[in-house]
């Protein structure tokens, strides 16, 4: 669940680093959002997806990270923490450019992001984060709906997300477009 914090101040990554509550907080355009802890089902789906992706990425240059993992979508090379006002914690992030990784997480857009919907975060993930990821240039974005047991994949084409025509069922195999050869077995995800 994402709740915008009532604020009179514009916050940045420097502020975020000093907060003791940063693990379940995102920062979007200077506004902090508190995130509710994920459900057990959410975590089970997260690890089923992450396990398959991590197995595929073994001995490959891309790296996978699961939340909490800070992604500063719009940070540029010479930005200082005071210059960064957006930080999200996707459920799963895959980064193929090691220059984007530092001790705090990822600076810039990951290649692939997965968000698993919670009843209270649906609009946040489907609207706010969808628009942020598209604007930042995340090449592939999956929205996973545990309730309906489907995945809605989006691939960036000419700066705009295009939804896949593929409808998923529990027994489907779902290819990751930006990770050539990676196919997710949905039976293992939605069991």
Coordinates of C-alpha atoms in Angstrom, one line a residue:
X1 CA 0.0 0.0 0.0
X2 CA 1.3 3.4 -0.8
X3 CA 0.4 6.4 1.4
X4 CA 1.7 9.8 0.5
X5 CA 3.1 11.5 3.6
X6 CA 1.6 14.9 4.5
X7 CA 4.5 17.3 3.9
X8 CA 5.5 20.9 3.9
X9 CA 9.0 20.1 2.6
X10 CA 10.4 18.8 -0.6
X11 CA 12.5 15.7 0.1
X12 CA 15.5 14.2 -1.7
X13 CA 17.8 11.2 -1.5
X14 CA 20.0 12.9 1.0
X15 CA 17.0 13.2 3.4
X16 CA 16.1 9.6 2.6
X17 CA 19.5 8.3 3.6
X18 CA 19.0 9.9 7.1
X19 CA 15.5 8.4 7.7
X20 CA 15.4 5.4 9.9
X21 CA 12.2 4.2 8.1
X22 CA 13.7 4.1 4.6
X23 CA 13.2 0.3 4.1
X24 CA 9.4 0.7 3.4
X25 CA 9.4 4.2 2.0
X26 CA 9.6 5.4 -1.6
X27 CA 10.3 9.0 -2.7
X28 CA 8.5 10.2 -5.8
X29 CA 9.1 13.8 -7.0
X30 CA 10.1 14.8 -3.5
X31 CA 7.1 13.2 -1.8
X32 CA 7.6 10.2 0.5
X33 CA 5.3 7.3 0.2
X34 CA 5.0 4.7 3.0
X35 CA 4.6 1.2 1.8
X36 CA 2.7 -1.5 3.7
X37 CA 4.5 -4.8 4.3
X38 CA 3.8 -7.4 1.6
X39 CA 1.6 -10.4 2.2
X40 CA 2.9 -14.0 2.5
X41 CA 1.4 -14.8 -1.0
X42 CA 3.1 -11.7 -2.4
X43 CA 6.4 -12.9 -1.0
X44 CA 5.9 -16.5 -2.3
X45 CA 5.3 -15.2 -5.8
X46 CA 8.2 -12.8 -5.6
X47 CA 10.7 -15.6 -4.7
X48 CA 9.3 -17.9 -7.3
X49 CA 9.9 -15.3 -10.0
X50 CA 13.3 -14.2 -8.6
X51 CA 14.5 -17.8 -8.4
X52 CA 13.8 -18.5 -12.0
X53 CA 15.3 -15.2 -13.2
X54 CA 18.4 -15.7 -10.9
X55 CA 18.9 -19.2 -12.3
X56 CA 18.8 -17.9 -15.8
X57 CA 21.2 -15.1 -15.1
X58 CA 23.9 -17.3 -13.5
X59 CA 27.2 -16.6 -15.3
X60 CA 25.6 -13.7 -17.2
X61 CA 26.5 -10.0 -16.8
X62 CA 23.0 -9.0 -15.6
X63 CA 22.1 -8.9 -11.9
X64 CA 18.8 -9.4 -10.1
X65 CA 17.8 -7.6 -6.9
X66 CA 14.6 -8.0 -4.8
X67 CA 13.0 -5.4 -2.6
X68 CA 14.1 -3.6 -0.6
X69 CA 16.5 -2.3 -3.2
X70 CA 16.7 1.4 -4.0
X71 CA 16.3 2.5 -7.6
X72 CA 17.0 6.1 -8.3
X73 CA 15.3 6.2 -11.7
X74 CA 16.4 9.6 -12.9
X75 CA 19.8 10.0 -11.3
X76 CA 22.6 11.1 -13.7
X77 CA 26.3 10.5 -13.4
X78 CA 27.3 13.6 -11.5
X79 CA 24.1 14.1 -9.4
X80 CA 24.6 14.6 -5.7
X81 CA 22.1 13.0 -3.2
X82 CA 20.4 16.4 -2.9
X83 CA 19.7 16.4 -6.7
X84 CA 17.7 13.1 -6.6
X85 CA 14.0 13.3 -5.6
X86 CA 12.7 10.0 -6.9
X87 CA 13.6 6.6 -5.4
X88 CA 11.5 3.5 -5.8
X89 CA 11.8 0.0 -4.5
X90 CA 10.5 -2.4 -7.2
X91 CA 9.7 -6.0 -6.1
X92 CA 12.3 -7.2 -8.7
X93 CA 14.9 -5.3 -10.6
X94 CA 17.3 -6.6 -13.2
X95 CA 20.3 -4.4 -14.2
X96 CA 22.6 -5.3 -17.0
X97 CA 24.9 -2.3 -16.8
X98 CA 27.1 -2.7 -13.8
X99 CA 28.1 1.0 -14.0
X100 CA 24.5 1.8 -12.7
X101 CA 25.1 -0.1 -9.4
X102 CA 26.5 1.4 -6.3
X103 CA 26.4 0.8 -2.5
X104 CA 22.9 2.3 -2.3
X105 CA 21.3 0.4 -5.2
X106 CA 20.7 1.4 -8.8
X107 CA 21.3 4.9 -10.3
X108 CA 19.2 5.1 -13.5
X109 CA 16.7 2.8 -15.1
X110 CA 17.0 -1.0 -14.6
X111 CA 16.5 -3.1 -17.8
X112 CA 13.6 -5.1 -16.3
X113 CA 11.2 -4.4 -13.4
X114 CA 8.5 -6.5 -11.8
X115 CA 5.8 -5.2 -9.5
X116 CA 3.5 -7.6 -7.7
X117 CA 0.1 -6.0 -6.9
X118 CA -1.3 -5.8 -3.4
X119 CA -4.9 -4.9 -2.9
X120 CA -3.9 -1.4 -1.7
X121 CA -1.1 -0.7 -4.2
X122 CA -3.0 -1.5 -7.5
X123 CA -3.4 2.1 -8.7
X124 CA 0.1 3.1 -7.5
X125 CA 1.8 0.2 -9.5
X126 CA -0.5 0.5 -12.5
X127 CA -0.5 4.3 -12.9
X128 CA 2.2 6.1 -10.9
X129 CA 5.0 3.5 -11.3
X130 CA 4.0 2.6 -14.8
X131 CA 4.4 6.2 -15.9
X132 CA 7.7 6.6 -13.9
X133 CA 9.2 3.5 -15.4
X134 CA 8.1 4.4 -18.9
X135 CA 9.5 8.0 -18.5
X136 CA 12.8 6.6 -17.1
X137 CA 13.3 4.1 -19.9
X138 CA 12.8 0.8 -18.1
X139 CA 12.9 -1.5 -21.1
X140 CA 10.4 -4.1 -19.8
X141 CA 7.9 -3.8 -16.9
X142 CA 5.7 -6.6 -15.6
X143 CA 2.6 -6.2 -13.4
X144 CA 1.8 -9.4 -11.6
X145 CA -1.7 -9.8 -10.2
X146 CA -1.7 -12.6 -7.5
X147 CA -5.5 -12.4 -7.2
X148 CA -6.3 -13.1 -10.8
X149 CA -3.1 -15.1 -11.4
X150 CA -1.8 -13.3 -14.4
X151 CA 1.1 -11.2 -15.6
X152 CA 0.7 -8.1 -17.8
X153 CA 4.0 -7.5 -19.6
X154 CA 4.9 -4.1 -21.1
X155 CA 7.9 -3.6 -23.5
X156 CA 9.3 -0.1 -24.2
X157 CA 9.1 0.8 -27.9
X158 CA 10.1 4.3 -29.0
X159 CA 9.7 5.6 -25.5
X160 CA 6.2 4.1 -25.0
X161 CA 5.1 0.9 -23.3
X162 CA 3.3 -1.6 -25.6
X163 CA 1.3 -4.3 -23.8
X164 CA 1.9 -7.8 -24.9
X165 CA -1.0 -9.6 -26.8
X166 CA -0.2 -12.7 -24.7
X167 CA -2.8 -13.7 -22.1
X168 CA -1.3 -15.7 -19.4
X169 CA -2.8 -18.7 -17.7
X170 CA -1.3 -20.7 -14.8
X171 CA 0.2 -23.3 -17.1
X172 CA 1.8 -20.8 -19.5
X173 CA 5.4 -20.0 -20.2
X174 CA 6.2 -16.3 -20.2
X175 CA 9.2 -15.1 -22.1
X176 CA 11.2 -12.1 -20.8
X177 CA 11.7 -10.0 -23.9
X178 CA 14.8 -8.1 -22.7
X179 CA 16.5 -11.3 -21.4
X180 CA 16.9 -13.3 -24.6
X181 CA 16.2 -17.0 -23.8
X182 CA 14.7 -16.4 -20.3
X183 CA 11.3 -18.0 -20.0
X184 CA 9.3 -18.0 -16.7
X185 CA 7.2 -21.1 -15.8
X186 CA 4.0 -19.7 -14.4
X187 CA 3.0 -23.0 -12.8
X188 CA 5.8 -22.4 -10.4
X189 CA 4.8 -18.8 -9.8
X190 CA 1.0 -19.3 -9.1
X191 CA 1.0 -22.6 -7.4

